[in-house]
Tab-separated table of C-alpha atoms in Angstrom:
chain	number	residue	atom	x	y	z
A	1	ALA	CA	-149.017	-18.574	-114.583
A	2	VAL	CA	-148.323	-14.884	-114.353
A	3	LEU	CA	-148.848	-12.942	-111.150
A	4	LEU	CA	-149.680	-9.233	-111.425
A	5	MET	CA	-149.528	-6.923	-108.446
A	6	SER	CA	-149.349	-3.236	-107.708
A	7	VAL	CA	-146.492	-2.247	-105.487
A	8	LEU	CA	-146.467	0.172	-102.629
A	9	ALA	CA	-142.799	1.009	-102.787
A	10	GLY	CA	-140.972	1.272	-99.493
A	11	CYS	CA	-139.250	4.573	-99.006
A	12	GLY	CA	-136.605	5.167	-96.342
A	13	GLY	CA	-137.470	6.682	-92.971
A	14	SER	CA	-139.854	5.761	-90.201
A	15	ALA	CA	-143.458	6.514	-89.313
A	16	GLY	CA	-144.212	7.320	-92.957
A	17	GLU	CA	-141.640	10.098	-93.164
A	18	PRO	CA	-139.002	10.092	-95.895
A	19	GLY	CA	-135.511	9.322	-94.703
A	20	GLU	CA	-132.182	8.035	-95.826
A	21	GLN	CA	-131.859	4.421	-96.907
A	22	GLU	CA	-129.671	2.527	-94.423
A	23	GLU	CA	-127.793	0.759	-97.192
A	24	GLN	CA	-125.793	3.362	-99.055
A	25	ILE	CA	-126.812	3.603	-102.658
A	26	GLY	CA	-124.260	4.994	-105.024
A	27	ASN	CA	-121.989	4.329	-107.938
A	28	VAL	CA	-118.399	3.234	-107.974
A	29	ASP	CA	-116.307	4.679	-110.785
A	30	SER	CA	-113.416	2.964	-112.558
A	31	ALA	CA	-110.984	4.120	-109.867
A	32	GLY	CA	-113.140	2.510	-107.156
A	33	GLU	CA	-114.319	5.862	-105.765
A	34	GLU	CA	-117.973	6.181	-104.851
A	35	ASN	CA	-119.891	8.792	-106.806
A	36	GLN	CA	-121.313	11.036	-104.096
A	37	THR	CA	-124.054	12.441	-106.328
A	38	THR	CA	-126.255	9.413	-105.596
A	39	ALA	CA	-124.982	8.408	-102.152
A	40	ASN	CA	-127.164	9.251	-99.146
A	41	LEU	CA	-130.175	10.231	-101.244
A	42	ASN	CA	-133.659	9.544	-99.996
A	43	ILE	CA	-134.733	6.542	-102.018
A	44	CYS	CA	-137.638	4.175	-102.508
A	45	THR	CA	-137.214	0.445	-102.932
A	46	VAL	CA	-139.185	-1.810	-105.258
A	47	THR	CA	-138.673	-5.342	-103.973
A	48	THR	CA	-138.924	-8.124	-106.521
A	49	PRO	CA	-138.302	-11.863	-106.067
A	50	PHE	CA	-135.075	-11.381	-108.040
A	51	GLY	CA	-133.641	-8.376	-106.150
A	52	ASP	CA	-134.382	-4.748	-105.350
A	53	LEU	CA	-134.691	-1.732	-107.628
A	54	TYR	CA	-134.254	1.804	-106.305
A	55	TYR	CA	-135.647	5.155	-107.404
A	56	GLN	CA	-135.454	8.625	-105.901
A	57	GLU	CA	-137.952	9.374	-103.132
A	58	GLN	CA	-138.752	12.754	-104.680
A	59	TRP	CA	-140.964	10.902	-107.194
A	60	SER	CA	-142.858	8.758	-104.649
A	61	GLU	CA	-145.939	10.979	-104.733
A	62	PHE	CA	-146.361	10.297	-108.464
A	63	MET	CA	-144.534	7.017	-109.252
A	64	ARG	CA	-146.683	3.882	-109.534
A	65	PRO	CA	-144.529	0.747	-109.998
A	66	GLU	CA	-146.349	-2.478	-110.827
A	67	ILE	CA	-144.798	-5.964	-110.805
A	68	GLU	CA	-145.762	-8.783	-113.155
A	69	GLN	CA	-143.903	-12.003	-112.462
A	70	SER	CA	-143.565	-15.565	-113.602
A	71	GLN	CA	-141.161	-18.230	-112.349
A	72	GLU	CA	-138.449	-17.182	-114.788
A	73	ALA	CA	-138.907	-13.426	-115.142
A	74	CYS	CA	-140.154	-10.291	-113.478
A	75	LYS	CA	-141.363	-7.158	-115.214
A	76	VAL	CA	-141.676	-3.876	-113.300
A	77	SER	CA	-143.700	-1.216	-115.103
A	78	PHE	CA	-143.116	2.296	-113.796
A	79	ARG	CA	-145.949	4.739	-114.416
A	80	ALA	CA	-146.523	8.306	-113.292
A	81	GLU	CA	-149.887	9.470	-112.031
A	82	LEU	CA	-150.528	13.123	-112.841
A	83	ASN	CA	-153.943	14.810	-112.741
A	84	GLY	CA	-155.584	11.425	-112.203
A	85	LYS	CA	-154.123	9.941	-115.392
A	86	LEU	CA	-151.428	7.230	-115.615
A	87	TYR	CA	-148.481	7.791	-117.962
A	88	PRO	CA	-146.192	4.829	-118.740
A	89	LEU	CA	-142.553	5.827	-118.111
A	90	PHE	CA	-140.437	2.699	-118.555
A	91	VAL	CA	-140.361	-1.048	-117.974
A	92	VAL	CA	-137.565	-2.927	-116.212
A	93	THR	CA	-137.502	-6.636	-117.074
A	94	ILE	CA	-135.442	-9.081	-115.016
A	95	GLY	CA	-134.569	-12.500	-116.422
A	96	GLU	CA	-136.175	-12.163	-119.856
A	97	ALA	CA	-134.773	-10.394	-122.923
A	98	GLU	CA	-137.244	-7.546	-123.461
A	99	GLY	CA	-135.762	-4.160	-124.272
A	100	ASP	CA	-132.159	-3.032	-124.055
A	101	PRO	CA	-129.744	-5.002	-121.841
A	102	VAL	CA	-128.296	-2.851	-119.030
A	103	ARG	CA	-126.868	-4.843	-116.106
A	104	GLN	CA	-127.245	-7.939	-113.958
A	105	LEU	CA	-129.203	-8.109	-110.708
A	106	THR	CA	-128.246	-10.546	-107.966
A	107	ASP	CA	-130.942	-12.032	-105.739
A	108	ALA	CA	-130.611	-13.054	-102.064
A	109	GLN	CA	-129.374	-16.539	-103.063
A	110	GLY	CA	-126.626	-15.070	-105.263
A	111	THR	CA	-128.293	-15.886	-108.592
A	112	LYS	CA	-127.523	-13.295	-111.267
A	113	ARG	CA	-130.144	-12.363	-113.852
A	114	ASP	CA	-129.879	-10.055	-116.827
A	115	VAL	CA	-131.847	-6.801	-116.611
A	116	TYR	CA	-133.388	-5.041	-119.599
A	117	VAL	CA	-135.115	-1.670	-119.903
A	118	GLU	CA	-137.624	-0.266	-122.306
A	119	VAL	CA	-138.411	3.455	-122.217
A	120	GLU	CA	-141.984	4.269	-123.178
A	121	GLU	CA	-142.959	7.031	-125.596
A	122	PHE	CA	-145.499	9.548	-124.348
A	123	LEU	CA	-148.415	9.368	-126.761
A	124	ASP	CA	-150.553	12.185	-125.385
A	125	VAL	CA	-149.419	14.780	-122.864
A	126	SER	CA	-151.856	17.445	-124.100
A	127	GLY	CA	-153.744	17.373	-120.782
A	128	LEU	CA	-150.663	18.460	-118.828
A	129	ASP	CA	-149.482	21.977	-118.169
A	130	GLU	CA	-145.839	22.802	-118.869
A	131	GLY	CA	-144.742	22.155	-115.267
A	132	ASN	CA	-146.318	18.687	-115.134
A	133	GLU	CA	-144.956	17.835	-118.570
A	134	ARG	CA	-141.427	18.693	-117.358
A	135	LEU	CA	-142.079	16.623	-114.218
A	136	LEU	CA	-143.114	13.659	-116.369
A	137	TYR	CA	-139.911	13.820	-118.433
A	138	ALA	CA	-137.795	14.239	-115.277
A	139	MET	CA	-139.336	11.092	-113.767
A	140	GLN	CA	-138.680	9.223	-116.994
A	141	GLU	CA	-135.015	10.266	-116.864
A	142	ASP	CA	-134.806	8.594	-113.435
A	143	ILE	CA	-134.370	5.308	-115.314
A	144	ASN	CA	-130.682	6.236	-115.243
A	145	PHE	CA	-130.697	6.262	-111.416
A	146	ILE	CA	-132.392	2.866	-111.364
A	147	ILE	CA	-129.895	1.394	-113.846
A	148	GLU	CA	-126.873	2.820	-112.028
A	149	ASN	CA	-128.013	1.230	-108.751
A	150	ILE	CA	-128.733	-2.287	-109.985
A	151	LYS	CA	-126.544	-4.675	-107.976
C-alpha cells in the first residue's frame, strides 16, 4: 500500500514567522571546516519517516512538497506553484533506486538509506513572465541545497 500526502513544511521561527533553524545546517569541507554559506540560513524542513530534508525558507511561499511512501521507500515530489499552476521541480527518492544516487540519509533509529534525485524538465513555461520563469529555475537549483544537507 502506498500512502500519499501533501506536506505543510515546517519552517524555522515561532508564531508563523520565519526564523533560524535551531540545528545548524551547513556543509563540512574536506578539511572539516563548516561552509558558512549555508549555515544559519532560514530553512524549511520536510519530515519523512526516513529522515528530514531541508530547503531554503525563501521558497516557502511557492514550494509544494508532497510525500508518497511505502514501507520500503519514500518519494518527495517538490513542485512550485506560480500563478495558480503547479510546476514539477524535482523528486527526491529515499530507499528506492529512482534517479541519480546522491547521498545516504539516516533516520532516527540510525538506519541509513540511499537517496536519489530526479530533476524534472519544464514542459511549458509560456504562461510565466520573465521574472517568474527565473524564479522557477532558481527554485529548481535549490536541489543542490537539499542534497548538500542530507545527513
